[in-house]
mmCIF file of C-alpha atoms in Angstrom:
data_model
loop_
_atom_site.group_PDB
_atom_site.id
_atom_site.type_symbol
_atom_site.label_atom_id
_atom_site.label_comp_id
_atom_site.label_asym_id
_atom_site.label_seq_id
_atom_site.Cartn_x
_atom_site.Cartn_y
_atom_site.Cartn_z
ATOM 1 C CA CYS A 9 0.000 0.000 0.000
ATOM 2 C CA ILE A 10 2.883 2.394 0.804
ATOM 3 C CA ALA A 11 4.485 1.643 -2.568
ATOM 4 C CA LYS A 12 1.063 1.682 -4.271
ATOM 5 C CA MET A 13 1.181 -2.036 -5.057
ATOM 6 C CA TYR A 14 -2.237 -2.297 -3.391
ATOM 7 C CA LYS A 15 -5.093 0.163 -2.954
ATOM 8 C CA VAL A 16 -6.170 1.151 0.554
ATOM 9 C CA ASP A 17 -9.547 -0.574 0.212
ATOM 10 C CA GLU A 18 -7.744 -3.790 -0.755
ATOM 11 C CA ILE A 19 -5.975 -4.013 2.608
ATOM 12 C CA CYS A 20 -8.667 -2.579 4.886
ATOM 13 C CA ILE A 21 -11.886 -4.047 6.247
ATOM 14 C CA ASN A 22 -15.064 -1.979 6.144
ATOM 15 C CA LEU A 23 -16.162 -2.427 9.751
ATOM 16 C CA GLU A 24 -19.611 -0.935 9.248
ATOM 17 C CA LEU A 25 -20.450 -3.379 6.450
ATOM 18 C CA LEU A 26 -18.965 -6.257 8.424
ATOM 19 C CA CYS A 27 -21.161 -5.383 11.403
ATOM 20 C CA GLN A 28 -24.225 -5.212 9.176
ATOM 21 C CA TYR A 29 -23.399 -8.665 7.800
ATOM 22 C CA THR A 30 -23.016 -10.147 11.293
ATOM 23 C CA ASN A 31 -25.997 -8.257 12.758
ATOM 24 C CA THR A 32 -23.690 -6.364 15.132
ATOM 25 C CA LYS A 33 -24.315 -2.805 16.324
ATOM 26 C CA PHE A 34 -21.607 -0.460 15.021
ATOM 27 C CA ILE A 35 -20.671 2.673 17.001
ATOM 28 C CA GLU A 36 -17.963 4.985 15.650
ATOM 29 C CA GLU A 37 -16.794 6.858 18.737
ATOM 30 C CA GLU A 38 -13.780 7.089 21.044
ATOM 31 C CA GLY A 39 -13.862 5.346 24.410
ATOM 32 C CA ILE A 40 -12.358 7.557 27.120
ATOM 33 C CA THR A 41 -12.931 5.630 30.361
ATOM 34 C CA ILE A 42 -13.613 2.058 31.435
ATOM 35 C CA GLU A 43 -15.366 1.462 34.750
ATOM 36 C CA PRO A 44 -14.598 -2.236 35.305
ATOM 37 C CA GLN A 45 -16.424 -2.450 38.648
ATOM 38 C CA LYS A 46 -19.635 -1.358 36.917
ATOM 39 C CA ASN A 47 -18.992 -3.210 33.637
ATOM 40 C CA GLN A 48 -19.307 0.039 31.727
ATOM 41 C CA ILE A 49 -17.338 1.984 29.144
ATOM 42 C CA ILE A 50 -17.878 5.732 28.696
ATOM 43 C CA LEU A 51 -17.574 7.234 25.217
ATOM 44 C CA LYS A 52 -16.309 10.676 24.278
ATOM 45 C CA ASN A 53 -19.844 11.795 23.365
ATOM 46 C CA GLY A 54 -20.973 11.031 26.923
ATOM 47 C CA VAL A 55 -22.808 7.805 26.130
ATOM 48 C CA THR A 56 -22.313 4.943 28.604
ATOM 49 C CA ILE A 57 -22.340 1.367 27.333
ATOM 50 C CA ASP A 58 -22.914 -1.634 29.596
ATOM 51 C CA TYR A 59 -21.101 -4.872 28.880
ATOM 52 C CA ASP A 60 -20.831 -8.441 30.130
ATOM 53 C CA TYR A 61 -17.530 -8.989 28.340
ATOM 54 C CA LEU A 62 -15.234 -6.266 27.027
ATOM 55 C CA LEU A 63 -12.823 -7.218 24.227
ATOM 56 C CA MET A 64 -10.058 -4.633 23.705
ATOM 57 C CA ASN A 65 -8.197 -4.198 20.429
ATOM 58 C CA ILE A 66 -7.467 -0.460 20.293
ATOM 59 C CA GLY A 67 -4.043 -0.728 18.666
ATOM 60 C CA SER A 68 -1.143 1.542 19.517
ATOM 61 C CA GLN A 69 0.405 4.943 18.879
ATOM 62 C CA THR A 70 3.851 6.012 17.696
ATOM 63 C CA LYS A 71 6.361 6.088 20.556
ATOM 64 C CA VAL A 72 8.364 9.300 20.919
ATOM 65 C CA ASN A 73 11.172 9.606 23.474
ATOM 66 C CA PHE A 74 12.904 12.765 22.239
ATOM 67 C CA ASP A 75 12.141 16.487 21.927
ATOM 68 C CA LEU A 76 9.634 16.848 19.101
ATOM 69 C CA GLU A 77 8.069 19.962 17.598
ATOM 70 C CA ASP A 78 4.504 19.486 16.400
ATOM 71 C CA SER A 79 4.679 20.112 12.673
ATOM 72 C CA PRO A 80 2.946 19.079 9.397
ATOM 73 C CA SER A 81 6.358 17.810 8.237
ATOM 74 C CA ILE A 82 6.228 14.955 10.780
ATOM 75 C CA ILE A 83 4.620 11.705 9.648
ATOM 76 C CA TYR A 84 3.526 9.183 12.282
ATOM 77 C CA THR A 85 3.333 5.510 11.337
ATOM 78 C CA ARG A 86 0.649 4.529 13.846
ATOM 79 C CA PRO A 87 -2.191 4.191 13.169
ATOM 80 C CA ILE A 88 -1.587 3.062 9.588
ATOM 81 C CA SER A 89 -4.700 4.849 8.270
ATOM 82 C CA GLN A 90 -3.267 8.225 9.273
ATOM 83 C CA LEU A 91 0.064 7.363 7.646
ATOM 84 C CA ILE A 92 -1.581 6.686 4.272
ATOM 85 C CA THR A 93 -3.651 9.882 4.481
ATOM 86 C CA ARG A 94 -0.575 11.997 5.232
ATOM 87 C CA LEU A 95 1.403 10.460 2.372
ATOM 88 C CA GLU A 96 -1.431 11.156 -0.060
ATOM 89 C CA THR A 97 -1.741 14.785 1.086
ATOM 90 C CA LEU A 98 1.993 15.457 0.837
ATOM 91 C CA GLU A 99 2.117 13.742 -2.523
ATOM 92 C CA GLU A 100 -0.160 16.325 -4.105
ATOM 93 C CA ASN A 101 2.303 19.101 -3.224
ATOM 94 C CA LEU A 102 5.320 17.072 -4.349
ATOM 95 C CA ILE A 103 3.830 16.498 -7.788
ATOM 96 C CA LYS A 104 3.290 20.236 -8.281
ATOM 97 C CA GLY A 105 6.913 21.145 -7.517
ATOM 98 C CA ASN A 106 10.258 20.174 -9.026
ATOM 99 C CA HIS A 107 12.140 19.879 -5.748
ATOM 100 C CA ILE A 108 13.888 16.645 -4.756
ATOM 101 C CA PRO A 109 12.394 15.969 -1.308
ATOM 102 C CA LYS A 110 14.654 14.989 1.571
ATOM 103 C CA ILE A 111 13.061 12.329 3.764
ATOM 104 C CA ALA A 112 14.393 11.196 7.150
ATOM 105 C CA ILE A 113 13.058 7.899 8.503
ATOM 106 C CA VAL A 114 13.713 7.296 12.210
ATOM 107 C CA GLY A 115 13.759 3.651 13.295
ATOM 108 C CA SER A 116 15.462 0.675 11.665
ATOM 109 C CA GLY A 117 13.125 -2.153 12.636
ATOM 110 C CA ALA A 118 11.270 -4.078 9.968
ATOM 111 C CA ALA A 119 8.721 -1.244 9.670
ATOM 112 C CA GLY A 120 11.373 1.425 9.148
ATOM 113 C CA ILE A 121 13.137 -0.666 6.500
ATOM 114 C CA GLU A 122 9.886 -1.354 4.633
ATOM 115 C CA LEU A 123 8.999 2.330 4.724
ATOM 116 C CA CYS A 124 12.364 3.245 3.199
ATOM 117 C CA PHE A 125 11.760 0.999 0.206
ATOM 118 C CA GLY A 126 8.040 1.772 -0.050
ATOM 119 C CA ILE A 127 8.318 5.569 0.095
ATOM 120 C CA LYS A 128 11.296 5.549 -2.271
ATOM 121 C CA GLU A 129 9.286 3.546 -4.809
ATOM 122 C CA ARG A 130 6.110 5.589 -4.364
ATOM 123 C CA TRP A 131 7.572 9.098 -4.514
ATOM 124 C CA ASN A 132 10.176 8.339 -7.179
ATOM 125 C CA LYS A 133 7.298 7.391 -9.472
ATOM 126 C CA CYS A 134 5.018 10.308 -8.666
ATOM 127 C CA THR A 135 7.767 12.977 -8.879
ATOM 128 C CA ASN A 136 9.976 11.413 -11.573
ATOM 129 C CA LEU A 137 12.859 12.352 -9.287
ATOM 130 C CA ASP A 138 15.283 10.336 -7.156
ATOM 131 C CA VAL A 139 13.949 11.019 -3.671
ATOM 132 C CA ASP A 140 16.653 11.568 -1.027
ATOM 133 C CA ILE A 141 16.075 9.204 1.930
ATOM 134 C CA SER A 142 18.093 8.851 5.132
ATOM 135 C CA LEU A 143 17.478 6.042 7.630
ATOM 136 C CA ILE A 144 18.440 6.924 11.200
ATOM 137 C CA SER A 145 19.009 4.042 13.614
ATOM 138 C CA ASN A 146 20.118 3.949 17.247
ATOM 139 C CA LYS A 147 21.526 0.468 16.638
ATOM 140 C CA LYS A 148 24.987 -0.466 15.380
ATOM 141 C CA ASP A 149 23.627 -2.819 12.701
ATOM 142 C CA ILE A 150 20.516 -3.129 10.555
ATOM 143 C CA LEU A 151 18.165 -5.986 11.546
ATOM 144 C CA SER A 152 20.968 -7.868 13.315
ATOM 145 C CA GLU A 153 18.336 -9.790 15.309
ATOM 146 C CA ARG A 154 17.080 -11.346 12.051
ATOM 147 C CA GLY A 155 20.387 -13.070 11.302
ATOM 148 C CA THR A 156 23.547 -12.289 9.359
ATOM 149 C CA GLN A 157 22.229 -13.276 5.930
ATOM 150 C CA THR A 158 19.113 -11.119 6.258
ATOM 151 C CA MET A 159 21.178 -8.209 7.538
ATOM 152 C CA LYS A 160 23.583 -8.411 4.578
ATOM 153 C CA LYS A 161 20.752 -8.658 2.021
ATOM 154 C CA VAL A 162 18.974 -5.631 3.478
ATOM 155 C CA GLU A 163 22.193 -3.593 3.656
ATOM 156 C CA LYS A 164 22.887 -4.418 0.018
ATOM 157 C CA ALA A 165 19.353 -3.481 -1.055
ATOM 158 C CA LEU A 166 19.501 -0.165 0.822
ATOM 159 C CA LYS A 167 22.797 0.661 -0.880
ATOM 160 C CA GLU A 168 21.440 -0.263 -4.323
ATOM 161 C CA LYS A 169 18.434 2.021 -3.789
ATOM 162 C CA GLY A 170 20.689 4.889 -2.735
ATOM 163 C CA ILE A 171 19.236 5.063 0.773
ATOM 164 C CA ARG A 172 21.639 6.657 3.226
ATOM 165 C CA VAL A 173 21.987 4.779 6.548
ATOM 166 C CA ILE A 174 23.089 6.529 9.758
ATOM 167 C CA LEU A 175 23.845 4.001 12.518
ATOM 168 C CA ASP A 176 24.423 4.322 16.266
ATOM 169 C CA ALA A 177 22.539 7.633 16.222
ATOM 170 C CA ASN A 178 20.339 8.673 19.146
ATOM 171 C CA VAL A 179 17.841 11.334 18.126
ATOM 172 C CA ASP A 180 17.773 14.291 20.526
ATOM 173 C CA LYS A 181 15.448 16.761 18.848
ATOM 174 C CA ILE A 182 13.352 17.296 15.744
ATOM 175 C CA LYS A 183 12.527 20.931 15.067
ATOM 176 C CA SER A 184 12.205 23.360 12.146
ATOM 177 C CA HIS A 185 13.046 20.769 9.473
ATOM 178 C CA LYS A 186 16.208 19.770 11.334
ATOM 179 C CA LEU A 187 16.944 16.472 13.079
ATOM 180 C CA SER A 188 19.611 16.597 15.781
ATOM 181 C CA TYR A 189 21.258 13.411 16.992
ATOM 182 C CA THR A 190 24.174 12.156 19.060
ATOM 183 C CA GLN A 191 26.596 9.707 17.497
ATOM 184 C CA GLY A 192 29.286 8.577 19.905
ATOM 185 C CA GLU A 193 30.773 11.757 21.353
ATOM 186 C CA SER A 194 29.613 13.911 18.443
ATOM 187 C CA LYS A 195 26.515 16.051 18.029
ATOM 188 C CA ARG A 196 25.250 16.048 14.445
ATOM 189 C CA GLU A 197 22.343 17.400 12.438
ATOM 190 C CA ILE A 198 20.593 16.728 9.146
ATOM 191 C CA GLU A 199 17.938 18.722 7.314
ATOM 192 C CA PHE A 200 14.749 17.228 5.931
ATOM 193 C CA ASP A 201 11.506 18.146 4.208
ATOM 194 C CA PHE A 202 9.598 15.357 5.942
ATOM 195 C CA VAL A 203 10.455 12.978 8.755
ATOM 196 C CA VAL A 204 8.773 9.587 9.251
ATOM 197 C CA LEU A 205 8.706 8.155 12.783
ATOM 198 C CA ALA A 206 8.946 4.357 12.846
ATOM 199 C CA THR A 207 10.050 4.388 16.472
ATOM 200 C CA GLY A 208 7.903 1.612 17.898
ATOM 201 C CA ALA A 209 4.651 1.546 19.832
ATOM 202 C CA SER A 210 3.175 3.328 22.821
ATOM 203 C CA CYS A 211 -0.302 2.953 24.289
ATOM 204 C CA SER A 212 -3.070 5.423 25.017
ATOM 205 C CA ASN A 213 -3.800 6.325 28.637
ATOM 206 C CA LEU A 214 -7.175 4.560 28.549
ATOM 207 C CA PHE A 215 -6.116 1.581 30.679
ATOM 208 C CA ARG A 216 -4.093 3.570 33.213
ATOM 209 C CA ASN A 217 -6.869 6.126 33.616
ATOM 210 C CA SER A 218 -9.347 3.293 34.188
ATOM 211 C CA GLY A 219 -7.386 1.571 36.953
ATOM 212 C CA ILE A 220 -6.567 -1.468 34.821
ATOM 213 C CA GLU A 221 -3.149 -3.023 35.417
ATOM 214 C CA THR A 222 -0.574 -2.179 32.746
ATOM 215 C CA ASP A 223 3.105 -2.621 32.030
ATOM 216 C CA ASP A 224 5.568 0.286 32.260
ATOM 217 C CA LEU A 225 4.502 1.595 28.843
ATOM 218 C CA GLY A 226 0.766 1.563 29.519
ATOM 219 C CA PHE A 227 -0.178 -1.625 27.668
ATOM 220 C CA MET A 228 -2.857 -3.726 29.391
ATOM 221 C CA LEU A 229 -1.429 -6.815 31.088
ATOM 222 C CA VAL A 230 -3.174 -10.070 30.214
ATOM 223 C CA ASP A 231 -2.612 -13.691 31.176
ATOM 224 C CA ASP A 232 -2.146 -16.678 28.867
ATOM 225 C CA TYR A 233 -5.890 -16.618 28.178
ATOM 226 C CA LEU A 234 -5.734 -12.950 27.085
ATOM 227 C CA GLN A 235 -7.718 -11.985 30.188
ATOM 228 C CA CYS A 236 -7.071 -9.115 32.569
ATOM 229 C CA PRO A 237 -6.199 -10.916 35.842
ATOM 230 C CA LYS A 238 -8.135 -8.511 38.070
ATOM 231 C CA TYR A 239 -11.138 -8.272 35.732
ATOM 232 C CA PRO A 240 -11.360 -11.575 33.812
ATOM 233 C CA ASN A 241 -14.358 -10.401 31.769
ATOM 234 C CA ILE A 242 -12.019 -7.875 30.105
ATOM 235 C CA LEU A 243 -9.875 -9.433 27.365
ATOM 236 C CA GLY A 244 -7.402 -7.897 24.969
ATOM 237 C CA ALA A 245 -5.429 -8.715 21.838
ATOM 238 C CA GLY A 246 -2.944 -7.183 19.444
ATOM 239 C CA ASP A 247 -0.874 -4.057 19.970
ATOM 240 C CA CYS A 248 -2.691 -2.811 23.069
ATOM 241 C CA VAL A 249 -1.763 -5.700 25.400
ATOM 242 C CA SER A 250 1.299 -7.284 26.944
ATOM 243 C CA ILE A 251 1.209 -10.944 27.957
ATOM 244 C CA ILE A 252 2.434 -11.137 31.553
ATOM 245 C CA LYS A 253 4.756 -14.118 31.060
ATOM 246 C CA HIS A 254 6.411 -12.724 27.943
ATOM 247 C CA TYR A 255 6.263 -8.922 27.824
ATOM 248 C CA LYS A 256 9.791 -8.434 29.187
ATOM 249 C CA GLU A 257 11.013 -10.382 26.158
ATOM 250 C CA ASN A 258 8.989 -8.028 23.914
ATOM 251 C CA PHE A 259 6.907 -10.929 22.683
ATOM 252 C CA PRO A 260 4.688 -10.850 20.804
ATOM 253 C CA PRO A 261 5.853 -7.723 18.934
ATOM 254 C CA LYS A 262 3.477 -4.773 18.663
ATOM 255 C CA ALA A 263 2.163 -5.661 15.214
ATOM 256 C CA GLY A 264 -1.438 -5.881 14.066
ATOM 257 C CA VAL A 265 -1.035 -9.392 12.662
ATOM 258 C CA TYR A 266 -0.965 -10.751 16.218
ATOM 259 C CA ALA A 267 -4.480 -9.432 16.846
ATOM 260 C CA VAL A 268 -5.633 -11.537 13.901
ATOM 261 C CA ARG A 269 -3.864 -14.611 15.261
ATOM 262 C CA GLU A 270 -5.180 -14.099 18.784
ATOM 263 C CA ALA A 271 -8.813 -13.476 17.796
ATOM 264 C CA PRO A 272 -9.910 -17.175 17.685
ATOM 265 C CA PHE A 273 -8.368 -17.775 21.132
ATOM 266 C CA MET A 274 -10.052 -14.690 22.523
ATOM 267 C CA LYS A 275 -13.390 -15.918 21.159
ATOM 268 C CA ASN A 276 -12.948 -19.364 22.750
ATOM 269 C CA ASN A 277 -11.794 -17.959 26.067
#
């Protein structure tokens, strides 16, 4: 979808139509508070909904642990729907100009790597220019946890695509189209037109504000049955939860595919 190999509607599920098909009531509104003792969830519009079982799959947000100026030039990767919308909006302006855009992508996990290739492919085509992309990583190697062969193949592909890689760089500040970072003992800076944050996941404050037990990052803690230990009629899956026995190992990763895999188990439990 990033590289325009698929259309947005080919990778998304129309929830309203799905609910109609399954005879399920669909409510498009933000939940702001859970009252687990009362078995209620309060929505942003003030409506209170009673439940017997509450199944949570609210996803995650982009994690930011450096000084960041709020700016239209910053592109968040979570949620994915907002990422696509921002790319499409920026694209319209890129097509009108004849300026080679400088893109900085922060984060060298699988998502950051995919975004490098996807955005390069997408914007090279729409601008007929060779987009300038820099990948900034706080690690000393690219995807070293995936094995030496994978790491070498990715490094080779990045080089072939002309994507600049800056390793062992800890971002300090992003402001006024400038990204400042520390590399060893040195303070450095690069300029950009747009910066993409693929810096991992954080959670909303919904669980903490509702008195539901979370890990240090605010993700709801669940047991092996995906249940909240204190309130077993509250279950969770996907990005928004951490499994008590495994969260210190960062397993499962904060990726939407795990919500899909966990759904049948949640249903049975």
